[in-house]
Amino acid sequence: MRYRSFAEPDYEALQALDLAAQRRADPAFDALPDRERAGRLSTSLPALKFYERSEHSFVAQDEAGQLQGLILAQHVWQGDRPIVLVRAVILAPDAPEDTAAGLLRATVKSAYDSAVYEVHFPLLPALEAAARREEARLTGGYAVCHLGTRAATAPEERLGRTSGTAAEGRA
């Protein structure tokens, strides 16, 4: 497997990879409202152009030239230090088992090479073994607040309200 930066000639294949992953994750994906479908995809033209320049986003390409995966990551300034933040890891249905690990490794190496010493990523099942190999530390998971009409149709598990939460204490 070859891990490399991507460019405009890859965009169509990356968008097809993302669409296939969304359809696998949610068989009802095509029946969702247009805005929800667009909100779940990570490979819009503006996003791909941005991540192409990020220096931390890569594709996995097999010997036959087929794209088997994609990692989208970027520098984020935290006020006192930079981090690299992974937005998405997208894999082909038949991608070799170690594809996600190779993509994460490419991002970790690019971060280190640019003197960024923290890489933050969602602990997806495909990344668990890689996280162990990289000796990552678990500091929680990502939670996302979807606003407006996306709140009704956004994917993933919804966290329930409980009394006495920290957010309620700040209100």
mmCIF file with all atom_site columns, C-alpha atoms in Angstrom:
data_model
loop_
_atom_site.group_PDB
_atom_site.id
_atom_site.type_symbol
_atom_site.label_atom_id
_atom_site.label_alt_id
_atom_site.label_comp_id
_atom_site.label_asym_id
_atom_site.label_entity_id
_atom_site.label_seq_id
_atom_site.pdbx_PDB_ins_code
_atom_site.Cartn_x
_atom_site.Cartn_y
_atom_site.Cartn_z
_atom_site.occupancy
_atom_site.B_iso_or_equiv
_atom_site.pdbx_formal_charge
_atom_site.auth_seq_id
_atom_site.auth_comp_id
_atom_site.auth_asym_id
_atom_site.auth_atom_id
_atom_site.pdbx_PDB_model_num
ATOM 1   C CA . MET A 1 1   ? 0.000   0.000  0.000   1.00 0.00 ? 1   MET A CA 1
ATOM 2   C CA . ARG A 1 2   ? 1.249   3.478  -0.831  1.00 0.00 ? 2   ARG A CA 1
ATOM 3   C CA . TYR A 1 3   ? 0.296   6.471  1.324   1.00 0.00 ? 3   TYR A CA 1
ATOM 4   C CA . ARG A 1 4   ? 0.496   9.814  -0.420  1.00 0.00 ? 4   ARG A CA 1
ATOM 5   C CA . SER A 1 5   ? -0.901  13.322 -0.621  1.00 0.00 ? 5   SER A CA 1
ATOM 6   C CA . PHE A 1 6   ? -3.846  13.749 -2.917  1.00 0.00 ? 6   PHE A CA 1
ATOM 7   C CA . ALA A 1 7   ? -4.592  16.244 -5.696  1.00 0.00 ? 7   ALA A CA 1
ATOM 8   C CA . GLU A 1 8   ? -7.440  17.362 -7.932  1.00 0.00 ? 8   GLU A CA 1
ATOM 9   C CA . PRO A 1 9   ? -7.271  14.277 -10.206 1.00 0.00 ? 9   PRO A CA 1
ATOM 10  C CA . ASP A 1 10  ? -8.185  12.197 -7.107  1.00 0.00 ? 10  ASP A CA 1
ATOM 11  C CA . TYR A 1 11  ? -11.236 14.237 -6.114  1.00 0.00 ? 11  TYR A CA 1
ATOM 12  C CA . GLU A 1 12  ? -13.867 12.238 -8.001  1.00 0.00 ? 12  GLU A CA 1
ATOM 13  C CA . ALA A 1 13  ? -12.587 8.917  -6.613  1.00 0.00 ? 13  ALA A CA 1
ATOM 14  C CA . LEU A 1 14  ? -12.437 10.391 -3.087  1.00 0.00 ? 14  LEU A CA 1
ATOM 15  C CA . GLN A 1 15  ? -16.013 11.644 -3.348  1.00 0.00 ? 15  GLN A CA 1
ATOM 16  C CA . ALA A 1 16  ? -17.143 8.188  -4.542  1.00 0.00 ? 16  ALA A CA 1
ATOM 17  C CA . LEU A 1 17  ? -15.266 6.566  -1.635  1.00 0.00 ? 17  LEU A CA 1
ATOM 18  C CA . ASP A 1 18  ? -16.958 8.901  0.864   1.00 0.00 ? 18  ASP A CA 1
ATOM 19  C CA . LEU A 1 19  ? -20.413 8.317  -0.640  1.00 0.00 ? 19  LEU A CA 1
ATOM 20  C CA . ALA A 1 20  ? -19.938 4.537  -0.535  1.00 0.00 ? 20  ALA A CA 1
ATOM 21  C CA . ALA A 1 21  ? -18.834 4.743  3.125   1.00 0.00 ? 21  ALA A CA 1
ATOM 22  C CA . GLN A 1 22  ? -21.908 6.812  4.038   1.00 0.00 ? 22  GLN A CA 1
ATOM 23  C CA . ARG A 1 23  ? -24.215 4.361  2.282   1.00 0.00 ? 23  ARG A CA 1
ATOM 24  C CA . ARG A 1 24  ? -22.573 1.473  4.154   1.00 0.00 ? 24  ARG A CA 1
ATOM 25  C CA . ALA A 1 25  ? -22.915 3.257  7.493   1.00 0.00 ? 25  ALA A CA 1
ATOM 26  C CA . ASP A 1 26  ? -26.556 4.196  6.871   1.00 0.00 ? 26  ASP A CA 1
ATOM 27  C CA . PRO A 1 27  ? -28.534 2.204  4.280   1.00 0.00 ? 27  PRO A CA 1
ATOM 28  C CA . ALA A 1 28  ? -31.184 4.973  4.330   1.00 0.00 ? 28  ALA A CA 1
ATOM 29  C CA . PHE A 1 29  ? -28.576 7.626  3.423   1.00 0.00 ? 29  PHE A CA 1
ATOM 30  C CA . ASP A 1 30  ? -30.038 8.337  -0.039  1.00 0.00 ? 30  ASP A CA 1
ATOM 31  C CA . ALA A 1 31  ? -33.490 9.007  1.479   1.00 0.00 ? 31  ALA A CA 1
ATOM 32  C CA . LEU A 1 32  ? -32.193 11.718 3.827   1.00 0.00 ? 32  LEU A CA 1
ATOM 33  C CA . PRO A 1 33  ? -32.829 15.389 3.085   1.00 0.00 ? 33  PRO A CA 1
ATOM 34  C CA . ASP A 1 34  ? -30.261 16.997 0.749   1.00 0.00 ? 34  ASP A CA 1
ATOM 35  C CA . ARG A 1 35  ? -28.782 19.160 3.521   1.00 0.00 ? 35  ARG A CA 1
ATOM 36  C CA . GLU A 1 36  ? -28.280 16.152 5.789   1.00 0.00 ? 36  GLU A CA 1
ATOM 37  C CA . ARG A 1 37  ? -26.581 14.118 3.054   1.00 0.00 ? 37  ARG A CA 1
ATOM 38  C CA . ALA A 1 38  ? -24.273 17.052 2.290   1.00 0.00 ? 38  ALA A CA 1
ATOM 39  C CA . GLY A 1 39  ? -23.545 17.517 6.000   1.00 0.00 ? 39  GLY A CA 1
ATOM 40  C CA . ARG A 1 40  ? -22.427 13.916 6.421   1.00 0.00 ? 40  ARG A CA 1
ATOM 41  C CA . LEU A 1 41  ? -20.032 13.919 3.481   1.00 0.00 ? 41  LEU A CA 1
ATOM 42  C CA . SER A 1 42  ? -16.469 15.082 4.148   1.00 0.00 ? 42  SER A CA 1
ATOM 43  C CA . THR A 1 43  ? -15.394 15.423 0.520   1.00 0.00 ? 43  THR A CA 1
ATOM 44  C CA . SER A 1 44  ? -17.091 18.510 -0.874  1.00 0.00 ? 44  SER A CA 1
ATOM 45  C CA . LEU A 1 45  ? -14.959 20.379 -3.401  1.00 0.00 ? 45  LEU A CA 1
ATOM 46  C CA . PRO A 1 46  ? -14.068 23.162 -0.898  1.00 0.00 ? 46  PRO A CA 1
ATOM 47  C CA . ALA A 1 47  ? -13.164 20.575 1.780   1.00 0.00 ? 47  ALA A CA 1
ATOM 48  C CA . LEU A 1 48  ? -10.936 18.604 -0.585  1.00 0.00 ? 48  LEU A CA 1
ATOM 49  C CA . LYS A 1 49  ? -9.151  21.762 -1.748  1.00 0.00 ? 49  LYS A CA 1
ATOM 50  C CA . PHE A 1 50  ? -8.575  22.773 1.884   1.00 0.00 ? 50  PHE A CA 1
ATOM 51  C CA . TYR A 1 51  ? -7.326  19.369 3.047   1.00 0.00 ? 51  TYR A CA 1
ATOM 52  C CA . GLU A 1 52  ? -5.148  18.975 -0.043  1.00 0.00 ? 52  GLU A CA 1
ATOM 53  C CA . ARG A 1 53  ? -3.122  21.943 1.267   1.00 0.00 ? 53  ARG A CA 1
ATOM 54  C CA . SER A 1 54  ? -3.154  20.843 4.919   1.00 0.00 ? 54  SER A CA 1
ATOM 55  C CA . GLU A 1 55  ? 0.069   18.792 4.705   1.00 0.00 ? 55  GLU A CA 1
ATOM 56  C CA . HIS A 1 56  ? -1.497  16.177 6.998   1.00 0.00 ? 56  HIS A CA 1
ATOM 57  C CA . SER A 1 57  ? -4.150  14.539 4.777   1.00 0.00 ? 57  SER A CA 1
ATOM 58  C CA . PHE A 1 58  ? -3.357  11.405 2.802   1.00 0.00 ? 58  PHE A CA 1
ATOM 59  C CA . VAL A 1 59  ? -4.812  8.660  0.635   1.00 0.00 ? 59  VAL A CA 1
ATOM 60  C CA . ALA A 1 60  ? -3.999  4.962  0.639   1.00 0.00 ? 60  ALA A CA 1
ATOM 61  C CA . GLN A 1 61  ? -3.444  3.601  -2.857  1.00 0.00 ? 61  GLN A CA 1
ATOM 62  C CA . ASP A 1 62  ? -3.026  -0.087 -3.675  1.00 0.00 ? 62  ASP A CA 1
ATOM 63  C CA . GLU A 1 63  ? -0.654  -1.546 -6.305  1.00 0.00 ? 63  GLU A CA 1
ATOM 64  C CA . ALA A 1 64  ? -3.445  -1.452 -8.914  1.00 0.00 ? 64  ALA A CA 1
ATOM 65  C CA . GLY A 1 65  ? -3.819  2.312  -8.403  1.00 0.00 ? 65  GLY A CA 1
ATOM 66  C CA . GLN A 1 66  ? -7.177  2.075  -6.579  1.00 0.00 ? 66  GLN A CA 1
ATOM 67  C CA . LEU A 1 67  ? -7.769  4.395  -3.628  1.00 0.00 ? 67  LEU A CA 1
ATOM 68  C CA . GLN A 1 68  ? -8.471  2.305  -0.531  1.00 0.00 ? 68  GLN A CA 1
ATOM 69  C CA . GLY A 1 69  ? -8.753  5.042  2.085   1.00 0.00 ? 69  GLY A CA 1
ATOM 70  C CA . LEU A 1 70  ? -8.476  8.685  3.030   1.00 0.00 ? 70  LEU A CA 1
ATOM 71  C CA . ILE A 1 71  ? -7.549  10.611 6.171   1.00 0.00 ? 71  ILE A CA 1
ATOM 72  C CA . LEU A 1 72  ? -8.463  14.296 6.453   1.00 0.00 ? 72  LEU A CA 1
ATOM 73  C CA . ALA A 1 73  ? -6.426  16.207 9.032   1.00 0.00 ? 73  ALA A CA 1
ATOM 74  C CA . GLN A 1 74  ? -5.292  19.784 9.646   1.00 0.00 ? 74  GLN A CA 1
ATOM 75  C CA . HIS A 1 75  ? -3.186  22.011 11.882  1.00 0.00 ? 75  HIS A CA 1
ATOM 76  C CA . VAL A 1 76  ? -5.174  23.705 14.635  1.00 0.00 ? 76  VAL A CA 1
ATOM 77  C CA . TRP A 1 77  ? -3.679  26.401 16.863  1.00 0.00 ? 77  TRP A CA 1
ATOM 78  C CA . GLN A 1 78  ? -4.749  25.874 20.487  1.00 0.00 ? 78  GLN A CA 1
ATOM 79  C CA . GLY A 1 79  ? -3.577  29.270 21.731  1.00 0.00 ? 79  GLY A CA 1
ATOM 80  C CA . ASP A 1 80  ? -0.473  27.853 23.382  1.00 0.00 ? 80  ASP A CA 1
ATOM 81  C CA . ARG A 1 81  ? 0.521   25.084 20.961  1.00 0.00 ? 81  ARG A CA 1
ATOM 82  C CA . PRO A 1 82  ? -0.451  23.541 17.643  1.00 0.00 ? 82  PRO A CA 1
ATOM 83  C CA . ILE A 1 83  ? -2.105  20.177 17.222  1.00 0.00 ? 83  ILE A CA 1
ATOM 84  C CA . VAL A 1 84  ? -3.086  18.129 14.205  1.00 0.00 ? 84  VAL A CA 1
ATOM 85  C CA . LEU A 1 85  ? -6.789  17.325 14.280  1.00 0.00 ? 85  LEU A CA 1
ATOM 86  C CA . VAL A 1 86  ? -8.168  14.404 12.271  1.00 0.00 ? 86  VAL A CA 1
ATOM 87  C CA . ARG A 1 87  ? -11.622 15.125 10.882  1.00 0.00 ? 87  ARG A CA 1
ATOM 88  C CA . ALA A 1 88  ? -12.325 11.862 9.072   1.00 0.00 ? 88  ALA A CA 1
ATOM 89  C CA . VAL A 1 89  ? -10.944 8.449  8.163   1.00 0.00 ? 89  VAL A CA 1
ATOM 90  C CA . ILE A 1 90  ? -12.788 6.955  5.203   1.00 0.00 ? 90  ILE A CA 1
ATOM 91  C CA . LEU A 1 91  ? -12.111 3.410  4.008   1.00 0.00 ? 91  LEU A CA 1
ATOM 92  C CA . ALA A 1 92  ? -13.142 1.392  0.964   1.00 0.00 ? 92  ALA A CA 1
ATOM 93  C CA . PRO A 1 93  ? -15.281 -1.629 1.865   1.00 0.00 ? 93  PRO A CA 1
ATOM 94  C CA . ASP A 1 94  ? -12.540 -4.025 0.749   1.00 0.00 ? 94  ASP A CA 1
ATOM 95  C CA . ALA A 1 95  ? -9.603  -2.022 2.133   1.00 0.00 ? 95  ALA A CA 1
ATOM 96  C CA . PRO A 1 96  ? -6.904  -4.154 3.750   1.00 0.00 ? 96  PRO A CA 1
ATOM 97  C CA . GLU A 1 97  ? -7.190  -4.311 7.533   1.00 0.00 ? 97  GLU A CA 1
ATOM 98  C CA . ASP A 1 98  ? -4.105  -2.156 8.132   1.00 0.00 ? 98  ASP A CA 1
ATOM 99  C CA . THR A 1 99  ? -5.168  0.708  5.831   1.00 0.00 ? 99  THR A CA 1
ATOM 100 C CA . ALA A 1 100 ? -6.481  2.966  8.606   1.00 0.00 ? 100 ALA A CA 1
ATOM 101 C CA . ALA A 1 101 ? -3.331  2.353  10.642  1.00 0.00 ? 101 ALA A CA 1
ATOM 102 C CA . GLY A 1 102 ? -1.151  3.311  7.679   1.00 0.00 ? 102 GLY A CA 1
ATOM 103 C CA . LEU A 1 103 ? -3.131  6.492  7.117   1.00 0.00 ? 103 LEU A CA 1
ATOM 104 C CA . LEU A 1 104 ? -2.825  7.453  10.784  1.00 0.00 ? 104 LEU A CA 1
ATOM 105 C CA . ARG A 1 105 ? 0.908   6.690  10.689  1.00 0.00 ? 105 ARG A CA 1
ATOM 106 C CA . ALA A 1 106 ? 1.335   9.011  7.678   1.00 0.00 ? 106 ALA A CA 1
ATOM 107 C CA . THR A 1 107 ? -0.452  11.801 9.558   1.00 0.00 ? 107 THR A CA 1
ATOM 108 C CA . VAL A 1 108 ? 1.562   11.233 12.737  1.00 0.00 ? 108 VAL A CA 1
ATOM 109 C CA . LYS A 1 109 ? 4.798   11.354 10.735  1.00 0.00 ? 109 LYS A CA 1
ATOM 110 C CA . SER A 1 110 ? 3.770   14.550 8.933   1.00 0.00 ? 110 SER A CA 1
ATOM 111 C CA . ALA A 1 111 ? 2.875   16.148 12.269  1.00 0.00 ? 111 ALA A CA 1
ATOM 112 C CA . TYR A 1 112 ? 6.226   15.212 13.773  1.00 0.00 ? 112 TYR A CA 1
ATOM 113 C CA . ASP A 1 113 ? 8.086   16.424 10.665  1.00 0.00 ? 113 ASP A CA 1
ATOM 114 C CA . SER A 1 114 ? 6.419   19.839 11.029  1.00 0.00 ? 114 SER A CA 1
ATOM 115 C CA . ALA A 1 115 ? 7.204   20.070 14.774  1.00 0.00 ? 115 ALA A CA 1
ATOM 116 C CA . VAL A 1 116 ? 3.633   19.410 15.895  1.00 0.00 ? 116 VAL A CA 1
ATOM 117 C CA . TYR A 1 117 ? 3.662   16.930 18.747  1.00 0.00 ? 117 TYR A CA 1
ATOM 118 C CA . GLU A 1 118 ? -0.020  16.180 19.320  1.00 0.00 ? 118 GLU A CA 1
ATOM 119 C CA . VAL A 1 119 ? -2.369  14.407 16.919  1.00 0.00 ? 119 VAL A CA 1
ATOM 120 C CA . HIS A 1 120 ? -6.018  14.264 18.011  1.00 0.00 ? 120 HIS A CA 1
ATOM 121 C CA . PHE A 1 121 ? -8.347  11.775 16.328  1.00 0.00 ? 121 PHE A CA 1
ATOM 122 C CA . PRO A 1 122 ? -11.665 10.067 17.007  1.00 0.00 ? 122 PRO A CA 1
ATOM 123 C CA . LEU A 1 123 ? -11.101 6.558  18.311  1.00 0.00 ? 123 LEU A CA 1
ATOM 124 C CA . LEU A 1 124 ? -12.930 4.715  15.552  1.00 0.00 ? 124 LEU A CA 1
ATOM 125 C CA . PRO A 1 125 ? -12.936 0.900  15.561  1.00 0.00 ? 125 PRO A CA 1
ATOM 126 C CA . ALA A 1 126 ? -10.658 0.948  12.482  1.00 0.00 ? 126 ALA A CA 1
ATOM 127 C CA . LEU A 1 127 ? -8.106  3.030  14.424  1.00 0.00 ? 127 LEU A CA 1
ATOM 128 C CA . GLU A 1 128 ? -8.041  1.143  17.751  1.00 0.00 ? 128 GLU A CA 1
ATOM 129 C CA . ALA A 1 129 ? -5.092  -1.116 16.880  1.00 0.00 ? 129 ALA A CA 1
ATOM 130 C CA . ALA A 1 130 ? -3.208  1.822  15.354  1.00 0.00 ? 130 ALA A CA 1
ATOM 131 C CA . ALA A 1 131 ? -3.855  3.919  18.457  1.00 0.00 ? 131 ALA A CA 1
ATOM 132 C CA . ARG A 1 132 ? -2.333  1.155  20.568  1.00 0.00 ? 132 ARG A CA 1
ATOM 133 C CA . ARG A 1 133 ? 0.737   0.918  18.298  1.00 0.00 ? 133 ARG A CA 1
ATOM 134 C CA . GLU A 1 134 ? 1.193   4.693  18.482  1.00 0.00 ? 134 GLU A CA 1
ATOM 135 C CA . GLU A 1 135 ? 0.799   4.468  22.273  1.00 0.00 ? 135 GLU A CA 1
ATOM 136 C CA . ALA A 1 136 ? -2.043  7.009  22.117  1.00 0.00 ? 136 ALA A CA 1
ATOM 137 C CA . ARG A 1 137 ? -3.716  8.087  25.324  1.00 0.00 ? 137 ARG A CA 1
ATOM 138 C CA . LEU A 1 138 ? -7.479  8.125  25.624  1.00 0.00 ? 138 LEU A CA 1
ATOM 139 C CA . THR A 1 139 ? -8.712  11.486 26.868  1.00 0.00 ? 139 THR A CA 1
ATOM 140 C CA . GLY A 1 140 ? -12.354 11.117 25.887  1.00 0.00 ? 140 GLY A CA 1
ATOM 141 C CA . GLY A 1 141 ? -14.256 11.007 22.636  1.00 0.00 ? 141 GLY A CA 1
ATOM 142 C CA . TYR A 1 142 ? -15.594 13.606 20.296  1.00 0.00 ? 142 TYR A CA 1
ATOM 143 C CA . ALA A 1 143 ? -19.092 14.943 20.816  1.00 0.00 ? 143 ALA A CA 1
ATOM 144 C CA . VAL A 1 144 ? -20.683 17.176 18.206  1.00 0.00 ? 144 VAL A CA 1
ATOM 145 C CA . CYS A 1 145 ? -23.617 19.546 18.706  1.00 0.00 ? 145 CYS A CA 1
ATOM 146 C CA . HIS A 1 146 ? -25.621 19.743 15.494  1.00 0.00 ? 146 HIS A CA 1
ATOM 147 C CA . LEU A 1 147 ? -27.672 22.906 15.259  1.00 0.00 ? 147 LEU A CA 1
ATOM 148 C CA . GLY A 1 148 ? -30.834 23.775 13.386  1.00 0.00 ? 148 GLY A CA 1
ATOM 149 C CA . THR A 1 149 ? -32.545 21.124 11.293  1.00 0.00 ? 149 THR A CA 1
ATOM 150 C CA . ARG A 1 150 ? -29.441 18.882 11.302  1.00 0.00 ? 150 ARG A CA 1
ATOM 151 C CA . ALA A 1 151 ? -30.142 18.124 14.974  1.00 0.00 ? 151 ALA A CA 1
ATOM 152 C CA . ALA A 1 152 ? -33.108 15.970 13.943  1.00 0.00 ? 152 ALA A CA 1
ATOM 153 C CA . THR A 1 153 ? -31.300 13.823 11.348  1.00 0.00 ? 153 THR A CA 1
ATOM 154 C CA . ALA A 1 154 ? -27.614 13.819 12.312  1.00 0.00 ? 154 ALA A CA 1
ATOM 155 C CA . PRO A 1 155 ? -25.957 10.409 12.662  1.00 0.00 ? 155 PRO A CA 1
ATOM 156 C CA . GLU A 1 156 ? -24.531 8.664  15.710  1.00 0.00 ? 156 GLU A CA 1
ATOM 157 C CA . GLU A 1 157 ? -25.824 8.196  19.233  1.00 0.00 ? 157 GLU A CA 1
ATOM 158 C CA . ARG A 1 158 ? -27.590 11.107 20.888  1.00 0.00 ? 158 ARG A CA 1
ATOM 159 C CA . LEU A 1 159 ? -26.517 11.811 24.449  1.00 0.00 ? 159 LEU A CA 1
ATOM 160 C CA . GLY A 1 160 ? -29.452 12.160 26.812  1.00 0.00 ? 160 GLY A CA 1
ATOM 161 C CA . ARG A 1 161 ? -30.045 14.959 29.281  1.00 0.00 ? 161 ARG A CA 1
ATOM 162 C CA . THR A 1 162 ? -29.379 14.375 32.941  1.00 0.00 ? 162 THR A CA 1
ATOM 163 C CA . SER A 1 163 ? -29.940 16.761 35.770  1.00 0.00 ? 163 SER A CA 1
ATOM 164 C CA . GLY A 1 164 ? -26.995 18.488 37.370  1.00 0.00 ? 164 GLY A CA 1
ATOM 165 C CA . THR A 1 165 ? -24.700 18.437 34.332  1.00 0.00 ? 165 THR A CA 1
ATOM 166 C CA . ALA A 1 166 ? -21.770 20.807 34.094  1.00 0.00 ? 166 ALA A CA 1
ATOM 167 C CA . ALA A 1 167 ? -23.493 22.679 31.264  1.00 0.00 ? 167 ALA A CA 1
ATOM 168 C CA . GLU A 1 168 ? -26.559 23.277 33.394  1.00 0.00 ? 168 GLU A CA 1
ATOM 169 C CA . GLY A 1 169 ? -24.357 24.497 36.222  1.00 0.00 ? 169 GLY A CA 1
ATOM 170 C CA . ARG A 1 170 ? -22.886 27.164 33.916  1.00 0.00 ? 170 ARG A CA 1
ATOM 171 C CA . ALA A 1 171 ? -26.263 28.326 32.581  1.00 0.00 ? 171 ALA A CA 1
#
